[in-house]
XYZ file of C-alpha atoms in Angstrom:
179
model
C 26.484 4.485 8.982
C 23.360 5.828 7.342
C 21.510 4.829 4.219
C 18.035 4.895 2.701
C 18.165 1.139 2.094
C 18.947 -1.793 4.337
C 20.493 -3.607 1.385
C 23.299 -1.124 0.706
C 25.699 -2.434 3.304
C 26.540 -5.449 5.394
C 28.363 -5.770 8.679
C 30.978 -8.474 8.383
C 33.519 -9.709 10.924
C 32.800 -6.829 13.280
C 33.948 -7.038 16.852
C 32.990 -4.447 19.439
C 35.126 -4.282 22.527
C 35.828 -1.885 25.305
C 36.907 -1.832 28.872
C 35.477 -4.972 30.360
C 32.973 -4.388 33.116
C 31.626 -7.062 35.416
C 28.847 -8.989 33.649
C 29.699 -7.660 30.157
C 31.382 -9.540 27.321
C 32.591 -8.584 23.895
C 30.249 -9.255 20.994
C 30.829 -10.066 17.346
C 28.792 -10.162 14.177
C 27.313 -13.466 13.069
C 29.052 -15.582 10.468
C 27.972 -14.967 6.857
C 25.848 -18.120 6.693
C 24.223 -17.578 10.092
C 21.135 -15.379 9.948
C 18.587 -13.921 12.316
C 16.281 -16.892 11.723
C 19.061 -19.185 12.919
C 19.859 -17.095 15.962
C 16.238 -17.069 17.173
C 15.103 -20.445 15.774
C 14.233 -21.861 19.183
C 12.297 -18.786 20.264
C 10.171 -17.359 17.445
C 9.917 -16.842 13.711
C 11.692 -13.901 12.143
C 9.642 -12.356 9.382
C 9.619 -9.767 6.651
C 7.413 -8.725 3.754
C 7.697 -9.293 0.052
C 5.684 -7.832 -2.788
C 5.413 -8.621 -6.471
C 8.301 -6.250 -7.211
C 10.734 -7.107 -4.424
C 10.415 -10.848 -5.063
C 12.297 -10.229 -8.342
C 15.204 -8.494 -6.589
C 17.973 -11.060 -6.021
C 19.649 -8.969 -3.319
C 16.430 -8.836 -1.327
C 15.629 -12.528 -1.795
C 19.188 -13.452 -0.752
C 18.681 -11.478 2.453
C 15.328 -13.189 2.975
C 16.902 -16.625 2.562
C 19.665 -15.789 5.028
C 17.759 -14.001 7.758
C 14.053 -14.827 7.630
C 11.819 -17.867 8.067
C 8.494 -16.094 7.698
C 7.055 -13.946 4.913
C 3.944 -11.811 4.716
C 2.791 -10.574 1.330
C 2.561 -6.802 1.359
C -0.681 -6.545 -0.661
C -0.937 -9.698 -2.742
C -3.146 -11.656 -0.329
C -5.518 -8.845 0.569
C -9.091 -9.070 -0.746
C -8.598 -6.675 -3.660
C -5.868 -9.005 -4.935
C -7.521 -12.355 -4.229
C -11.225 -11.734 -4.942
C -12.160 -12.788 -8.480
C -15.252 -10.983 -9.741
C -15.377 -12.972 -12.989
C -15.818 -16.284 -11.165
C -18.128 -15.034 -8.401
C -21.809 -15.901 -8.542
C -24.467 -15.116 -5.929
C -22.875 -16.061 -2.640
C -20.151 -18.267 -4.136
C -17.055 -16.085 -4.260
C -14.269 -16.749 -6.722
C -10.657 -16.321 -5.699
C -7.315 -16.088 -7.451
C -3.810 -16.432 -6.082
C -2.160 -15.192 -9.275
C -0.991 -11.935 -7.678
C 0.736 -13.804 -4.860
C 1.964 -16.761 -6.949
C 5.608 -15.709 -7.272
C 5.867 -15.079 -3.535
C 4.059 -18.278 -2.551
C 6.203 -20.268 -5.020
C 9.365 -18.768 -3.493
C 8.227 -19.571 0.057
C 7.141 -23.124 -0.781
C 10.387 -23.816 -2.682
C 12.547 -22.473 0.167
C 10.494 -23.836 3.093
C 9.700 -20.355 4.405
C 6.549 -20.001 6.502
C 3.801 -17.650 5.336
C 1.588 -15.408 7.403
C -1.462 -14.505 5.340
C -2.540 -10.872 5.419
C -5.497 -10.197 5.525
C -8.987 -11.669 5.073
C -10.970 -8.534 5.920
C -9.904 -4.952 5.342
C -12.294 -2.149 4.481
C -9.793 -0.109 2.503
C -8.553 -2.924 0.258
C -11.751 -4.747 -0.603
C -13.435 -3.873 -3.901
C -16.831 -2.206 -3.691
C -18.472 -4.838 -5.908
C -17.986 -7.473 -3.201
C -20.632 -5.705 -1.077
C -23.097 -4.938 -3.877
C -25.949 -6.783 -5.572
C -24.959 -8.545 -8.802
C -21.333 -7.578 -8.002
C -22.051 -4.198 -9.544
C -20.234 -1.165 -8.110
C -23.408 0.883 -8.640
C -25.774 -1.761 -7.256
C -27.537 -1.740 -3.926
C -25.836 -3.013 -0.811
C -26.503 -6.693 -0.146
C -28.181 -7.802 3.072
C -26.243 -8.778 6.177
C -27.127 -12.447 5.554
C -25.831 -12.351 1.972
C -22.679 -10.564 3.069
C -22.025 -13.168 5.766
C -22.489 -15.948 3.174
C -20.154 -14.202 0.736
C -17.522 -13.692 3.382
C -17.716 -17.317 4.496
C -17.498 -18.485 0.878
C -14.532 -16.203 0.189
C -12.585 -17.473 3.194
C -13.332 -21.149 2.509
C -12.495 -20.800 -1.188
C -9.287 -18.905 -0.448
C -8.038 -21.547 1.971
C -9.042 -24.307 -0.444
C -7.084 -22.607 -3.233
C -4.013 -22.278 -1.020
C -4.264 -25.906 0.110
C -4.694 -27.311 -3.400
C -2.307 -25.015 -5.294
C 0.404 -24.967 -2.601
C 0.112 -28.259 -0.693
C 3.643 -27.927 0.726
C 3.318 -24.300 1.798
C 3.750 -23.659 5.517
C 0.797 -21.288 5.975
C 1.083 -21.035 9.739
C -1.149 -18.009 10.435
C -3.609 -15.679 8.753
C -4.638 -12.224 9.925
C -8.421 -12.085 10.032
C -9.130 -8.341 10.197
C -6.926 -5.331 9.637
C -7.721 -1.898 11.079
C -11.161 -2.881 12.337
């Protein structure tokens, strides 16, 4: 079977058998209501990604509900999506979860754990974050100012998550991507 999408087909009631060899058994597909998350529940989380487009696809969200107990936002929790220039001032950095809201709502509603991705990433952080007066054409801020901004951003982001999504299972957060 080949396809360009993992949502085009489903294996159902499949049984693979052959000549029995010592130490080998036949295997079968899981029941319809038994997903990967259930199979590995005692060992580790089984995760996938969602983005602001795929969260609106009922086929994809049905698969998520069946098979996964962990979600990572594809881009919606990266700095260029969560930094809020309009509410930033000096070293106090404004944040917004509006880009990730539909995904975080879905995860909170369905008790799906979230792995945040990512606090620091050079290629998806707006230039203004590093510049004086948050101006793309401004001078670079000092190391001390940048450290204060970064600390403020992280604290404000976690505060926003905690207050806006008090029942969200945010179990991990990637700190740096592609350092």
